[in-house]
Short mmCIF file of C-alpha atoms in Angstrom, two decimals:
data_model
loop_
_atom_site.label_atom_id
_atom_site.label_comp_id
_atom_site.label_asym_id
_atom_site.label_seq_id
_atom_site.Cartn_x
_atom_site.Cartn_y
_atom_site.Cartn_z
CA SER R 20 -2.40 -17.80 5.86
CA GLN R 21 -1.37 -14.27 5.02
CA LYS R 22 1.46 -13.96 2.56
CA ILE R 23 3.31 -11.38 0.49
CA GLU R 24 5.39 -12.58 -2.44
CA GLN R 25 8.01 -10.74 -4.39
CA ASN R 26 10.31 -12.05 -7.12
CA SER R 27 12.73 -14.01 -5.01
CA GLU R 28 15.42 -14.09 -7.66
CA ALA R 29 17.54 -11.11 -8.52
CA LEU R 30 16.52 -9.03 -11.49
CA ASN R 31 19.30 -7.92 -13.84
CA ILE R 32 18.54 -5.31 -16.46
CA GLN R 33 20.48 -3.12 -18.81
CA GLU R 34 20.92 0.56 -18.05
CA GLY R 35 18.24 2.68 -19.66
CA LYS R 36 15.61 -0.07 -19.65
CA THR R 37 12.50 -0.19 -17.49
CA ALA R 38 12.62 -2.45 -14.46
CA THR R 39 9.33 -3.98 -13.33
CA LEU R 40 9.03 -5.57 -9.91
CA THR R 41 6.02 -7.51 -8.68
CA CYS R 42 4.36 -7.75 -5.28
CA ASN R 43 1.53 -10.26 -4.83
CA TYR R 44 -0.41 -10.80 -1.65
CA THR R 45 -3.03 -13.19 -0.36
CA ASN R 46 -5.53 -13.05 2.47
CA TYR R 47 -5.07 -9.34 3.11
CA SER R 48 -7.31 -6.36 2.60
CA PRO R 49 -4.79 -3.53 2.85
CA ALA R 50 -5.88 0.07 2.89
CA TYR R 51 -2.58 0.96 1.19
CA LEU R 52 0.69 -0.48 0.02
CA GLN R 53 4.17 0.95 0.24
CA TRP R 54 7.44 0.43 -1.61
CA TYR R 55 10.84 0.83 0.02
CA ARG R 56 14.40 0.68 -1.19
CA GLN R 57 17.09 -1.01 0.90
CA ASP R 58 20.82 -0.88 0.32
CA PRO R 59 23.13 -3.47 1.93
CA GLY R 60 23.68 -2.85 5.63
CA ARG R 61 21.17 0.00 5.78
CA GLY R 62 17.59 0.48 6.84
CA PRO R 63 14.82 0.66 4.23
CA VAL R 64 14.01 4.04 2.67
CA PHE R 65 10.43 4.93 1.79
CA LEU R 66 9.73 5.52 -1.89
CA LEU R 67 6.01 5.52 -2.67
CA LEU R 68 2.64 4.82 -1.09
CA ILE R 69 -0.50 3.92 -3.03
CA ARG R 70 -3.99 3.71 -1.54
CA GLU R 71 -6.54 1.00 -2.30
CA ASN R 72 -8.66 3.44 -4.31
CA GLU R 73 -5.74 4.59 -6.45
CA LYS R 74 -4.78 2.71 -9.61
CA GLU R 75 -1.44 4.36 -10.24
CA LYS R 76 1.05 6.66 -8.54
CA ARG R 77 4.12 8.32 -10.03
CA LYS R 78 7.20 10.02 -8.65
CA GLU R 79 9.93 11.07 -11.06
CA ARG R 80 11.12 7.84 -12.74
CA LEU R 81 9.07 5.62 -10.43
CA LYS R 82 5.57 4.32 -11.05
CA VAL R 83 3.46 2.06 -8.86
CA THR R 84 0.19 0.36 -9.74
CA PHE R 85 -2.20 -1.35 -7.35
CA ASP R 86 -4.84 -3.86 -8.42
CA THR R 87 -6.92 -4.95 -5.43
CA THR R 88 -8.81 -7.47 -7.55
CA LEU R 89 -5.63 -9.25 -8.64
CA LYS R 90 -4.08 -8.52 -5.22
CA GLN R 91 -1.00 -7.25 -6.94
CA SER R 92 1.22 -4.18 -7.12
CA LEU R 93 3.74 -3.47 -9.83
CA PHE R 94 6.71 -1.17 -9.31
CA HIS R 95 8.39 0.33 -12.34
CA ILE R 96 11.66 2.21 -12.65
CA THR R 97 12.02 3.84 -16.05
CA ALA R 98 15.34 4.83 -17.62
CA SER R 99 17.09 2.72 -15.00
CA GLN R 100 20.58 3.63 -13.81
CA PRO R 101 23.29 1.61 -12.02
CA ALA R 102 22.55 3.74 -8.93
CA ASP R 103 19.08 2.15 -8.83
CA SER R 104 20.69 -1.19 -7.93
CA ALA R 105 19.29 -2.18 -4.53
CA THR R 106 16.69 -4.42 -2.92
CA TYR R 107 13.12 -3.21 -3.25
CA LEU R 108 10.56 -4.15 -0.63
CA CYS R 109 6.79 -3.89 -0.66
CA ALA R 110 4.86 -3.55 2.57
CA LEU R 111 1.18 -3.69 3.57
CA ASP R 112 -0.72 -2.70 6.63
CA SER R 113 -1.85 -6.19 7.51
CA ASP R 114 -5.36 -5.39 8.70
CA GLY R 115 -6.40 -2.05 7.31
CA GLY R 116 -5.37 0.57 9.82
CA THR R 117 -3.71 -1.48 12.51
CA TYR R 118 -0.26 -0.12 11.61
CA LYS R 119 1.12 -3.62 11.90
CA TYR R 120 3.09 -3.80 8.70
CA ILE R 121 4.04 -6.90 6.78
CA PHE R 122 6.99 -6.71 4.40
CA GLY R 123 7.77 -8.91 1.44
CA THR R 124 11.14 -10.60 1.15
CA GLY R 125 12.28 -8.03 -1.40
CA THR R 126 13.59 -8.22 -4.94
CA ARG R 127 17.25 -7.47 -5.60
CA LEU R 128 17.65 -5.31 -8.68
CA LYS R 129 20.94 -4.93 -10.50
CA VAL R 130 21.22 -2.39 -13.30
CA LEU R 131 24.10 -3.18 -15.60
CA ALA R 132 26.07 -0.35 -17.19
CA ASP W 2 18.32 16.76 9.34
CA THR W 3 18.45 14.37 12.30
CA GLY W 4 16.95 11.08 11.21
CA VAL W 5 16.28 7.99 13.27
CA SER W 6 19.36 6.87 15.18
CA GLN W 7 20.11 3.52 16.76
CA ASP W 8 22.74 2.48 19.23
CA PRO W 9 24.83 0.42 19.15
CA ARG W 10 25.28 -0.29 15.46
CA HIS W 11 26.81 -3.67 16.16
CA LYS W 12 26.59 -5.96 19.17
CA ILE W 13 28.32 -9.29 19.68
CA THR W 14 27.27 -11.25 22.72
CA LYS W 15 27.45 -14.72 24.13
CA ARG W 16 24.43 -16.95 24.35
CA GLY W 17 22.54 -16.42 27.57
CA GLN W 18 23.52 -12.76 28.01
CA ASN W 19 21.05 -9.88 28.03
CA VAL W 20 21.30 -7.09 25.49
CA THR W 21 19.58 -3.71 25.18
CA PHE W 22 19.27 -1.56 22.10
CA ARG W 23 18.26 2.06 21.92
CA CYS W 24 16.34 3.95 19.25
CA ASP W 25 15.97 7.72 19.02
CA PRO W 26 13.16 8.62 16.61
CA ILE W 27 12.70 11.82 14.62
CA SER W 28 11.68 14.32 17.27
CA GLU W 29 8.13 15.15 16.18
CA HIS W 30 7.19 11.55 15.35
CA ASN W 31 4.64 9.95 17.64
CA ARG W 32 4.86 6.38 16.36
CA LEU W 33 7.83 4.11 16.82
CA TYR W 34 8.29 0.61 15.43
CA TRP W 35 10.70 -2.25 16.00
CA TYR W 36 11.46 -4.86 13.33
CA ARG W 37 13.82 -7.78 13.04
CA GLN W 38 15.45 -8.64 9.73
CA THR W 39 17.47 -11.71 8.83
CA LEU W 40 19.54 -12.19 5.70
CA GLY W 41 17.47 -12.44 2.54
CA GLN W 42 14.23 -11.60 4.31
CA GLY W 43 12.16 -8.49 4.68
CA PRO W 44 11.75 -6.79 8.05
CA GLU W 45 9.50 -8.70 10.48
CA PHE W 46 7.23 -6.61 12.65
CA LEU W 47 7.92 -6.90 16.38
CA THR W 48 6.02 -4.10 18.08
CA TYR W 49 4.94 -0.50 17.81
CA PHE W 50 4.23 2.44 20.11
CA GLN W 51 2.00 5.41 19.75
CA ASN W 52 3.56 7.94 22.08
CA GLU W 53 4.38 5.90 25.19
CA ALA W 54 1.68 3.27 24.71
CA GLN W 55 2.66 -0.09 23.25
CA LEU W 56 -0.29 -0.83 20.96
CA GLU W 57 0.68 -3.98 19.12
CA LYS W 58 3.03 -6.86 19.73
CA SER W 59 3.91 -9.68 17.41
CA ARG W 60 3.77 -13.26 18.57
CA LEU W 61 7.41 -13.30 17.49
CA LEU W 62 8.07 -11.19 20.57
CA SER W 63 8.57 -13.94 23.11
CA ASP W 64 8.77 -13.47 26.86
CA ARG W 65 12.49 -12.81 26.46
CA PHE W 66 11.81 -9.65 24.45
CA SER W 67 10.57 -6.43 25.97
CA ALA W 68 10.31 -2.94 24.60
CA GLU W 69 9.67 0.37 26.30
CA ARG W 70 9.16 3.92 25.25
CA PRO W 71 9.16 6.04 28.40
CA LYS W 72 7.70 9.52 27.96
CA GLY W 73 7.03 8.82 24.29
CA SER W 74 10.54 9.72 23.21
CA PHE W 75 13.36 7.20 22.74
CA SER W 76 12.72 3.48 22.93
CA THR W 77 14.66 0.49 24.17
CA LEU W 78 14.42 -3.13 23.08
CA GLU W 79 15.80 -5.68 25.52
CA ILE W 80 16.46 -9.32 24.78
CA GLN W 81 17.05 -11.51 27.79
CA ARG W 82 18.91 -14.83 27.74
CA THR W 83 19.92 -14.42 24.12
CA GLU W 84 19.91 -17.41 21.79
CA GLN W 85 21.78 -17.94 18.54
CA GLY W 86 18.47 -17.62 16.69
CA ASP W 87 18.24 -14.02 17.89
CA SER W 88 21.13 -13.06 15.60
CA ALA W 89 19.67 -10.55 13.17
CA MET W 90 19.47 -6.88 12.28
CA TYR W 91 17.10 -5.00 14.60
CA LEU W 92 15.54 -2.03 12.89
CA CYS W 93 13.71 0.88 14.43
CA ALA W 94 11.40 3.16 12.47
CA SER W 95 9.34 6.21 13.37
CA SER W 96 6.42 8.00 11.77
CA TYR W 97 4.03 10.86 12.29
CA ASN W 98 0.33 10.10 12.33
CA ARG W 99 -1.25 11.62 9.22
CA GLY W 100 -4.69 10.13 9.22
CA LEU W 101 -4.91 6.75 7.56
CA THR W 102 -1.42 6.58 6.09
CA ASP W 103 1.88 6.14 7.79
CA THR W 104 5.28 6.73 6.19
CA GLN W 105 8.01 5.11 8.21
CA TYR W 106 11.55 6.42 8.48
CA PHE W 107 14.02 3.72 9.37
CA GLY W 108 17.21 3.90 11.37
CA PRO W 109 20.44 2.20 10.30
CA GLY W 110 19.76 -0.83 12.48
CA THR W 111 21.63 -2.69 15.19
CA ARG W 112 23.27 -5.90 14.02
CA LEU W 113 23.23 -8.52 16.76
CA THR W 114 25.47 -11.55 16.67
CA VAL W 115 24.95 -14.19 19.33
CA LEU W 116 27.86 -16.61 19.69
#
């Protein structure tokens, strides 16, 4: 069956360090993968999109990699700040262009001051 | 900047009642999505519209759920004969078709509690 897995446990890191979050998927062939941030009681906010033919994408302190062979995406936040504390979700288009998106369960990140 | 809005933000109802939620997307967006999210889970896809056409529906969307998007503008999601298992956050998102990619902008959600 189709599945997206993210670190289910919360990730605590010290301010200034790099946070690395993982998204693994099985039985999908996504054309692209997206990362969202969600704060408690709010809707997700789009952060980055990476296409299947792209290895890496950057935006300010954020970096995403996409390995279609490993079926894995890594999301990095460098020089992390307490304000980066949130839940981070990855999402795939489940069947390459159907616009039916599947989200992971999310990883809760806490950056300690 | 008028983002995606949803109404109401919170709804408490008794089991067996019908409820209707409204979503107003960003004005130039032609796609509109509905998701359901329970605590500790990611959003679950329910359905999406391109303009006024409903193009995809999840099997999660039972006969008690119906969504409409008249005239391709706002959308409503109705749940009939609510059950306690329907308690969740209902999220709406909209996007503008830019070829093969699709960046969704989410609303704040409607939190439904079924007693």
